[in-house]
Structures are given as structure tokens and as C-alpha cells.
Amino acid sequence: MTTVGEVGEFGLLAELERRDLVQGIEHDAAVVGGLVVTQDTLIEDVHFRFDLLGWRELGARAAAVNISDLAASGADPIALFVSLGLPPESELDDVLELYAGLNERGVPATRPGPTASSCP
């Protein structure tokens, strides 16, 4: 049995494309409807530690990582889509600082559109 750890990120992507389960992924981005999109998640104790940086710095880093993925694909960033998983005890001020850091890179964080349940 082969594990994801053995094949790594690029091996997994290659296998998904080989089986026609995904298409057009390169440089951590994909072309969807003529737009280049990316979503690179940062995980505490894997990609960052709060004893080394604060919430604002985390936001700036998250934006930079994703903007870099777009640049690697030759795309100009027009918006950031934020996927955020937080424990319920997270402080509101901390999350506001995170978003302030996201906005430091000059690309607006975009509010999600209507959900599937609210679409006609």
C-alpha cells in the first residue's frame, strides 16, 4: 500500500490527473472558467507557530503564499478567498488582526457569494 507521505504533494497531483480526477493543476493553482485560482492552507504547528508570529503576521503570510502561487502561474491577483478553521474560543480581536494582515498585501479578501441553498 502506498501512502500520501510516500508520493508527496506532486505525486498525489500527478496520480489524480492520470486518473482524470482533476485537471489543469500546476504551481499550486488551477485554471477555472478562465481565472487562475489557488487555495493554500496554513496549518498551525506545520506552517507556522504562534510563539514565533502574531495573527497579523499570519494573515500577511497567508496572503503572500497564495499570491505567490498565482504569480508562479503568471496571474495577477484580484481577490483572496479565505478558508478559515478556528476553535470557538478564538478571540474576535485576533481574527480581526488576521484579516488586517491579509489586507496588507493589497489584494482584497472577498466576501463569499450566495450559498447553494440560497440560489434559485
mmCIF file with all atom_site columns, C-alpha atoms in Angstrom:
data_model
loop_
_atom_site.group_PDB
_atom_site.id
_atom_site.type_symbol
_atom_site.label_atom_id
_atom_site.label_alt_id
_atom_site.label_comp_id
_atom_site.label_asym_id
_atom_site.label_entity_id
_atom_site.label_seq_id
_atom_site.pdbx_PDB_ins_code
_atom_site.Cartn_x
_atom_site.Cartn_y
_atom_site.Cartn_z
_atom_site.occupancy
_atom_site.B_iso_or_equiv
_atom_site.pdbx_formal_charge
_atom_site.auth_seq_id
_atom_site.auth_comp_id
_atom_site.auth_asym_id
_atom_site.auth_atom_id
_atom_site.pdbx_PDB_model_num
ATOM 1   C CA . MET A 1 1   ? 0.000   0.000  0.000   1.00 0.00 ? 1   MET A CA 1
ATOM 2   C CA . THR A 1 2   ? 1.349   3.425  -0.975  1.00 0.00 ? 2   THR A CA 1
ATOM 3   C CA . THR A 1 3   ? 0.792   6.382  1.355   1.00 0.00 ? 3   THR A CA 1
ATOM 4   C CA . VAL A 1 4   ? 0.369   10.064 0.524   1.00 0.00 ? 4   VAL A CA 1
ATOM 5   C CA . GLY A 1 5   ? 3.506   10.711 2.574   1.00 0.00 ? 5   GLY A CA 1
ATOM 6   C CA . GLU A 1 6   ? 5.467   8.463  0.212   1.00 0.00 ? 6   GLU A CA 1
ATOM 7   C CA . VAL A 1 7   ? 4.272   10.081 -3.030  1.00 0.00 ? 7   VAL A CA 1
ATOM 8   C CA . GLY A 1 8   ? 4.177   13.652 -1.707  1.00 0.00 ? 8   GLY A CA 1
ATOM 9   C CA . GLU A 1 9   ? 2.051   16.546 -2.900  1.00 0.00 ? 9   GLU A CA 1
ATOM 10  C CA . PHE A 1 10  ? 3.227   16.480 -6.514  1.00 0.00 ? 10  PHE A CA 1
ATOM 11  C CA . GLY A 1 11  ? 2.969   12.714 -6.741  1.00 0.00 ? 11  GLY A CA 1
ATOM 12  C CA . LEU A 1 12  ? -0.612  12.896 -5.485  1.00 0.00 ? 12  LEU A CA 1
ATOM 13  C CA . LEU A 1 13  ? -1.483  15.604 -8.022  1.00 0.00 ? 13  LEU A CA 1
ATOM 14  C CA . ALA A 1 14  ? 0.107   13.588 -10.834 1.00 0.00 ? 14  ALA A CA 1
ATOM 15  C CA . GLU A 1 15  ? -1.886  10.499 -9.855  1.00 0.00 ? 15  GLU A CA 1
ATOM 16  C CA . LEU A 1 16  ? -5.136  12.478 -9.655  1.00 0.00 ? 16  LEU A CA 1
ATOM 17  C CA . GLU A 1 17  ? -4.520  13.902 -13.140 1.00 0.00 ? 17  GLU A CA 1
ATOM 18  C CA . ARG A 1 18  ? -3.512  10.478 -14.519 1.00 0.00 ? 18  ARG A CA 1
ATOM 19  C CA . ARG A 1 19  ? -6.871  9.114  -13.354 1.00 0.00 ? 19  ARG A CA 1
ATOM 20  C CA . ASP A 1 20  ? -8.743  12.150 -14.750 1.00 0.00 ? 20  ASP A CA 1
ATOM 21  C CA . LEU A 1 21  ? -9.927  13.119 -11.248 1.00 0.00 ? 21  LEU A CA 1
ATOM 22  C CA . VAL A 1 22  ? -8.532  16.684 -11.548 1.00 0.00 ? 22  VAL A CA 1
ATOM 23  C CA . GLN A 1 23  ? -7.402  18.820 -14.470 1.00 0.00 ? 23  GLN A CA 1
ATOM 24  C CA . GLY A 1 24  ? -5.008  21.690 -15.081 1.00 0.00 ? 24  GLY A CA 1
ATOM 25  C CA . ILE A 1 25  ? -3.291  21.931 -11.702 1.00 0.00 ? 25  ILE A CA 1
ATOM 26  C CA . GLU A 1 26  ? 0.187   23.420 -11.734 1.00 0.00 ? 26  GLU A CA 1
ATOM 27  C CA . HIS A 1 27  ? 2.222   25.615 -9.409  1.00 0.00 ? 27  HIS A CA 1
ATOM 28  C CA . ASP A 1 28  ? -0.399  25.101 -6.664  1.00 0.00 ? 28  ASP A CA 1
ATOM 29  C CA . ALA A 1 29  ? -3.029  26.797 -8.839  1.00 0.00 ? 29  ALA A CA 1
ATOM 30  C CA . ALA A 1 30  ? -5.649  25.811 -11.396 1.00 0.00 ? 30  ALA A CA 1
ATOM 31  C CA . VAL A 1 31  ? -7.461  27.477 -14.271 1.00 0.00 ? 31  VAL A CA 1
ATOM 32  C CA . VAL A 1 32  ? -11.207 27.564 -13.645 1.00 0.00 ? 32  VAL A CA 1
ATOM 33  C CA . GLY A 1 33  ? -13.503 29.355 -16.066 1.00 0.00 ? 33  GLY A CA 1
ATOM 34  C CA . GLY A 1 34  ? -10.641 31.476 -17.370 1.00 0.00 ? 34  GLY A CA 1
ATOM 35  C CA . LEU A 1 35  ? -9.463  32.503 -13.889 1.00 0.00 ? 35  LEU A CA 1
ATOM 36  C CA . VAL A 1 36  ? -6.386  31.203 -12.123 1.00 0.00 ? 36  VAL A CA 1
ATOM 37  C CA . VAL A 1 37  ? -7.348  30.161 -8.591  1.00 0.00 ? 37  VAL A CA 1
ATOM 38  C CA . THR A 1 38  ? -5.425  28.855 -5.632  1.00 0.00 ? 38  THR A CA 1
ATOM 39  C CA . GLN A 1 39  ? -6.143  27.905 -2.041  1.00 0.00 ? 39  GLN A CA 1
ATOM 40  C CA . ASP A 1 40  ? -3.112  27.166 0.081   1.00 0.00 ? 40  ASP A CA 1
ATOM 41  C CA . THR A 1 41  ? -3.965  26.393 3.686   1.00 0.00 ? 41  THR A CA 1
ATOM 42  C CA . LEU A 1 42  ? -1.588  27.218 6.526   1.00 0.00 ? 42  LEU A CA 1
ATOM 43  C CA . ILE A 1 43  ? -1.773  24.843 9.485   1.00 0.00 ? 43  ILE A CA 1
ATOM 44  C CA . GLU A 1 44  ? -0.613  25.697 12.989  1.00 0.00 ? 44  GLU A CA 1
ATOM 45  C CA . ASP A 1 45  ? 2.497   23.763 14.064  1.00 0.00 ? 45  ASP A CA 1
ATOM 46  C CA . VAL A 1 46  ? 3.055   22.692 10.455  1.00 0.00 ? 46  VAL A CA 1
ATOM 47  C CA . HIS A 1 47  ? 3.401   26.002 8.566   1.00 0.00 ? 47  HIS A CA 1
ATOM 48  C CA . PHE A 1 48  ? 3.526   28.480 11.458  1.00 0.00 ? 48  PHE A CA 1
ATOM 49  C CA . ARG A 1 49  ? 3.737   28.767 15.242  1.00 0.00 ? 49  ARG A CA 1
ATOM 50  C CA . PHE A 1 50  ? 2.073   31.469 17.286  1.00 0.00 ? 50  PHE A CA 1
ATOM 51  C CA . ASP A 1 51  ? 5.112   31.675 19.562  1.00 0.00 ? 51  ASP A CA 1
ATOM 52  C CA . LEU A 1 52  ? 7.035   32.969 16.509  1.00 0.00 ? 52  LEU A CA 1
ATOM 53  C CA . LEU A 1 53  ? 4.451   35.257 14.914  1.00 0.00 ? 53  LEU A CA 1
ATOM 54  C CA . GLY A 1 54  ? 1.186   37.011 15.662  1.00 0.00 ? 54  GLY A CA 1
ATOM 55  C CA . TRP A 1 55  ? -2.214  36.956 13.999  1.00 0.00 ? 55  TRP A CA 1
ATOM 56  C CA . ARG A 1 56  ? -1.483  39.941 11.752  1.00 0.00 ? 56  ARG A CA 1
ATOM 57  C CA . GLU A 1 57  ? 1.769   38.385 10.540  1.00 0.00 ? 57  GLU A CA 1
ATOM 58  C CA . LEU A 1 58  ? -0.073  35.122 9.904   1.00 0.00 ? 58  LEU A CA 1
ATOM 59  C CA . GLY A 1 59  ? -2.588  36.947 7.717   1.00 0.00 ? 59  GLY A CA 1
ATOM 60  C CA . ALA A 1 60  ? 0.168   38.645 5.743   1.00 0.00 ? 60  ALA A CA 1
ATOM 61  C CA . ARG A 1 61  ? 1.976   35.327 5.327   1.00 0.00 ? 61  ARG A CA 1
ATOM 62  C CA . ALA A 1 62  ? -1.184  33.521 4.179   1.00 0.00 ? 62  ALA A CA 1
ATOM 63  C CA . ALA A 1 63  ? -1.841  36.219 1.597   1.00 0.00 ? 63  ALA A CA 1
ATOM 64  C CA . ALA A 1 64  ? 1.769   36.158 0.386   1.00 0.00 ? 64  ALA A CA 1
ATOM 65  C CA . VAL A 1 65  ? 1.801   32.373 -0.017  1.00 0.00 ? 65  VAL A CA 1
ATOM 66  C CA . ASN A 1 66  ? -1.337  32.410 -2.150  1.00 0.00 ? 66  ASN A CA 1
ATOM 67  C CA . ILE A 1 67  ? -0.356  35.487 -4.166  1.00 0.00 ? 67  ILE A CA 1
ATOM 68  C CA . SER A 1 68  ? 2.979   33.788 -4.870  1.00 0.00 ? 68  SER A CA 1
ATOM 69  C CA . ASP A 1 69  ? 1.153   30.722 -6.214  1.00 0.00 ? 69  ASP A CA 1
ATOM 70  C CA . LEU A 1 70  ? -0.777  32.978 -8.598  1.00 0.00 ? 70  LEU A CA 1
ATOM 71  C CA . ALA A 1 71  ? 2.412   34.741 -9.701  1.00 0.00 ? 71  ALA A CA 1
ATOM 72  C CA . ALA A 1 72  ? 4.036   31.371 -10.421 1.00 0.00 ? 72  ALA A CA 1
ATOM 73  C CA . SER A 1 73  ? 1.174   30.758 -12.851 1.00 0.00 ? 73  SER A CA 1
ATOM 74  C CA . GLY A 1 74  ? 1.546   34.180 -14.478 1.00 0.00 ? 74  GLY A CA 1
ATOM 75  C CA . ALA A 1 75  ? -1.699  35.505 -12.982 1.00 0.00 ? 75  ALA A CA 1
ATOM 76  C CA . ASP A 1 76  ? -2.432  38.866 -11.394 1.00 0.00 ? 76  ASP A CA 1
ATOM 77  C CA . PRO A 1 77  ? -4.271  38.578 -8.056  1.00 0.00 ? 77  PRO A CA 1
ATOM 78  C CA . ILE A 1 78  ? -7.700  40.226 -7.936  1.00 0.00 ? 78  ILE A CA 1
ATOM 79  C CA . ALA A 1 79  ? -9.137  38.729 -4.743  1.00 0.00 ? 79  ALA A CA 1
ATOM 80  C CA . LEU A 1 80  ? -8.374  36.442 -1.816  1.00 0.00 ? 80  LEU A CA 1
ATOM 81  C CA . PHE A 1 81  ? -10.842 33.733 -0.888  1.00 0.00 ? 81  PHE A CA 1
ATOM 82  C CA . VAL A 1 82  ? -10.336 32.837 2.749   1.00 0.00 ? 82  VAL A CA 1
ATOM 83  C CA . SER A 1 83  ? -10.927 29.391 4.206   1.00 0.00 ? 83  SER A CA 1
ATOM 84  C CA . LEU A 1 84  ? -10.708 29.685 7.956   1.00 0.00 ? 84  LEU A CA 1
ATOM 85  C CA . GLY A 1 85  ? -10.973 26.973 10.580  1.00 0.00 ? 85  GLY A CA 1
ATOM 86  C CA . LEU A 1 86  ? -10.882 28.258 14.151  1.00 0.00 ? 86  LEU A CA 1
ATOM 87  C CA . PRO A 1 87  ? -11.710 26.872 17.571  1.00 0.00 ? 87  PRO A CA 1
ATOM 88  C CA . PRO A 1 88  ? -14.786 28.577 19.071  1.00 0.00 ? 88  PRO A CA 1
ATOM 89  C CA . GLU A 1 89  ? -12.708 30.141 21.852  1.00 0.00 ? 89  GLU A CA 1
ATOM 90  C CA . SER A 1 90  ? -10.719 32.193 19.306  1.00 0.00 ? 90  SER A CA 1
ATOM 91  C CA . GLU A 1 91  ? -10.797 35.872 20.201  1.00 0.00 ? 91  GLU A CA 1
ATOM 92  C CA . LEU A 1 92  ? -12.539 38.225 17.793  1.00 0.00 ? 92  LEU A CA 1
ATOM 93  C CA . ASP A 1 93  ? -9.691  40.762 18.023  1.00 0.00 ? 93  ASP A CA 1
ATOM 94  C CA . ASP A 1 94  ? -7.237  38.071 16.908  1.00 0.00 ? 94  ASP A CA 1
ATOM 95  C CA . VAL A 1 95  ? -9.317  37.232 13.839  1.00 0.00 ? 95  VAL A CA 1
ATOM 96  C CA . LEU A 1 96  ? -9.631  40.942 13.004  1.00 0.00 ? 96  LEU A CA 1
ATOM 97  C CA . GLU A 1 97  ? -5.823  41.173 13.180  1.00 0.00 ? 97  GLU A CA 1
ATOM 98  C CA . LEU A 1 98  ? -5.555  38.174 10.848  1.00 0.00 ? 98  LEU A CA 1
ATOM 99  C CA . TYR A 1 99  ? -7.724  39.958 8.288   1.00 0.00 ? 99  TYR A CA 1
ATOM 100 C CA . ALA A 1 100 ? -5.746  43.183 8.719   1.00 0.00 ? 100 ALA A CA 1
ATOM 101 C CA . GLY A 1 101 ? -2.641  41.167 7.802   1.00 0.00 ? 101 GLY A CA 1
ATOM 102 C CA . LEU A 1 102 ? -4.392  39.617 4.811   1.00 0.00 ? 102 LEU A CA 1
ATOM 103 C CA . ASN A 1 103 ? -5.216  43.102 3.549   1.00 0.00 ? 103 ASN A CA 1
ATOM 104 C CA . GLU A 1 104 ? -1.609  44.355 3.903   1.00 0.00 ? 104 GLU A CA 1
ATOM 105 C CA . ARG A 1 105 ? -0.704  42.715 0.578   1.00 0.00 ? 105 ARG A CA 1
ATOM 106 C CA . GLY A 1 106 ? -3.099  44.978 -1.351  1.00 0.00 ? 106 GLY A CA 1
ATOM 107 C CA . VAL A 1 107 ? -5.431  42.247 -2.578  1.00 0.00 ? 107 VAL A CA 1
ATOM 108 C CA . PRO A 1 108 ? -8.922  42.402 -1.066  1.00 0.00 ? 108 PRO A CA 1
ATOM 109 C CA . ALA A 1 109 ? -10.361 39.498 0.869   1.00 0.00 ? 109 ALA A CA 1
ATOM 110 C CA . THR A 1 110 ? -13.636 38.760 -0.908  1.00 0.00 ? 110 THR A CA 1
ATOM 111 C CA . ARG A 1 111 ? -16.902 38.038 0.819   1.00 0.00 ? 111 ARG A CA 1
ATOM 112 C CA . PRO A 1 112 ? -18.367 34.681 -0.265  1.00 0.00 ? 112 PRO A CA 1
ATOM 113 C CA . GLY A 1 113 ? -21.282 34.759 -2.672  1.00 0.00 ? 113 GLY A CA 1
ATOM 114 C CA . PRO A 1 114 ? -24.660 33.111 -2.146  1.00 0.00 ? 114 PRO A CA 1
ATOM 115 C CA . THR A 1 115 ? -24.684 29.584 -0.840  1.00 0.00 ? 115 THR A CA 1
ATOM 116 C CA . ALA A 1 116 ? -26.181 26.748 -2.836  1.00 0.00 ? 116 ALA A CA 1
ATOM 117 C CA . SER A 1 117 ? -29.203 26.752 -0.548  1.00 0.00 ? 117 SER A CA 1
ATOM 118 C CA . SER A 1 118 ? -29.907 30.429 -1.328  1.00 0.00 ? 118 SER A CA 1
ATOM 119 C CA . CYS A 1 119 ? -29.570 30.072 -5.110  1.00 0.00 ? 119 CYS A CA 1
ATOM 120 C CA . PRO A 1 120 ? -32.754 29.755 -7.163  1.00 0.00 ? 120 PRO A CA 1
#
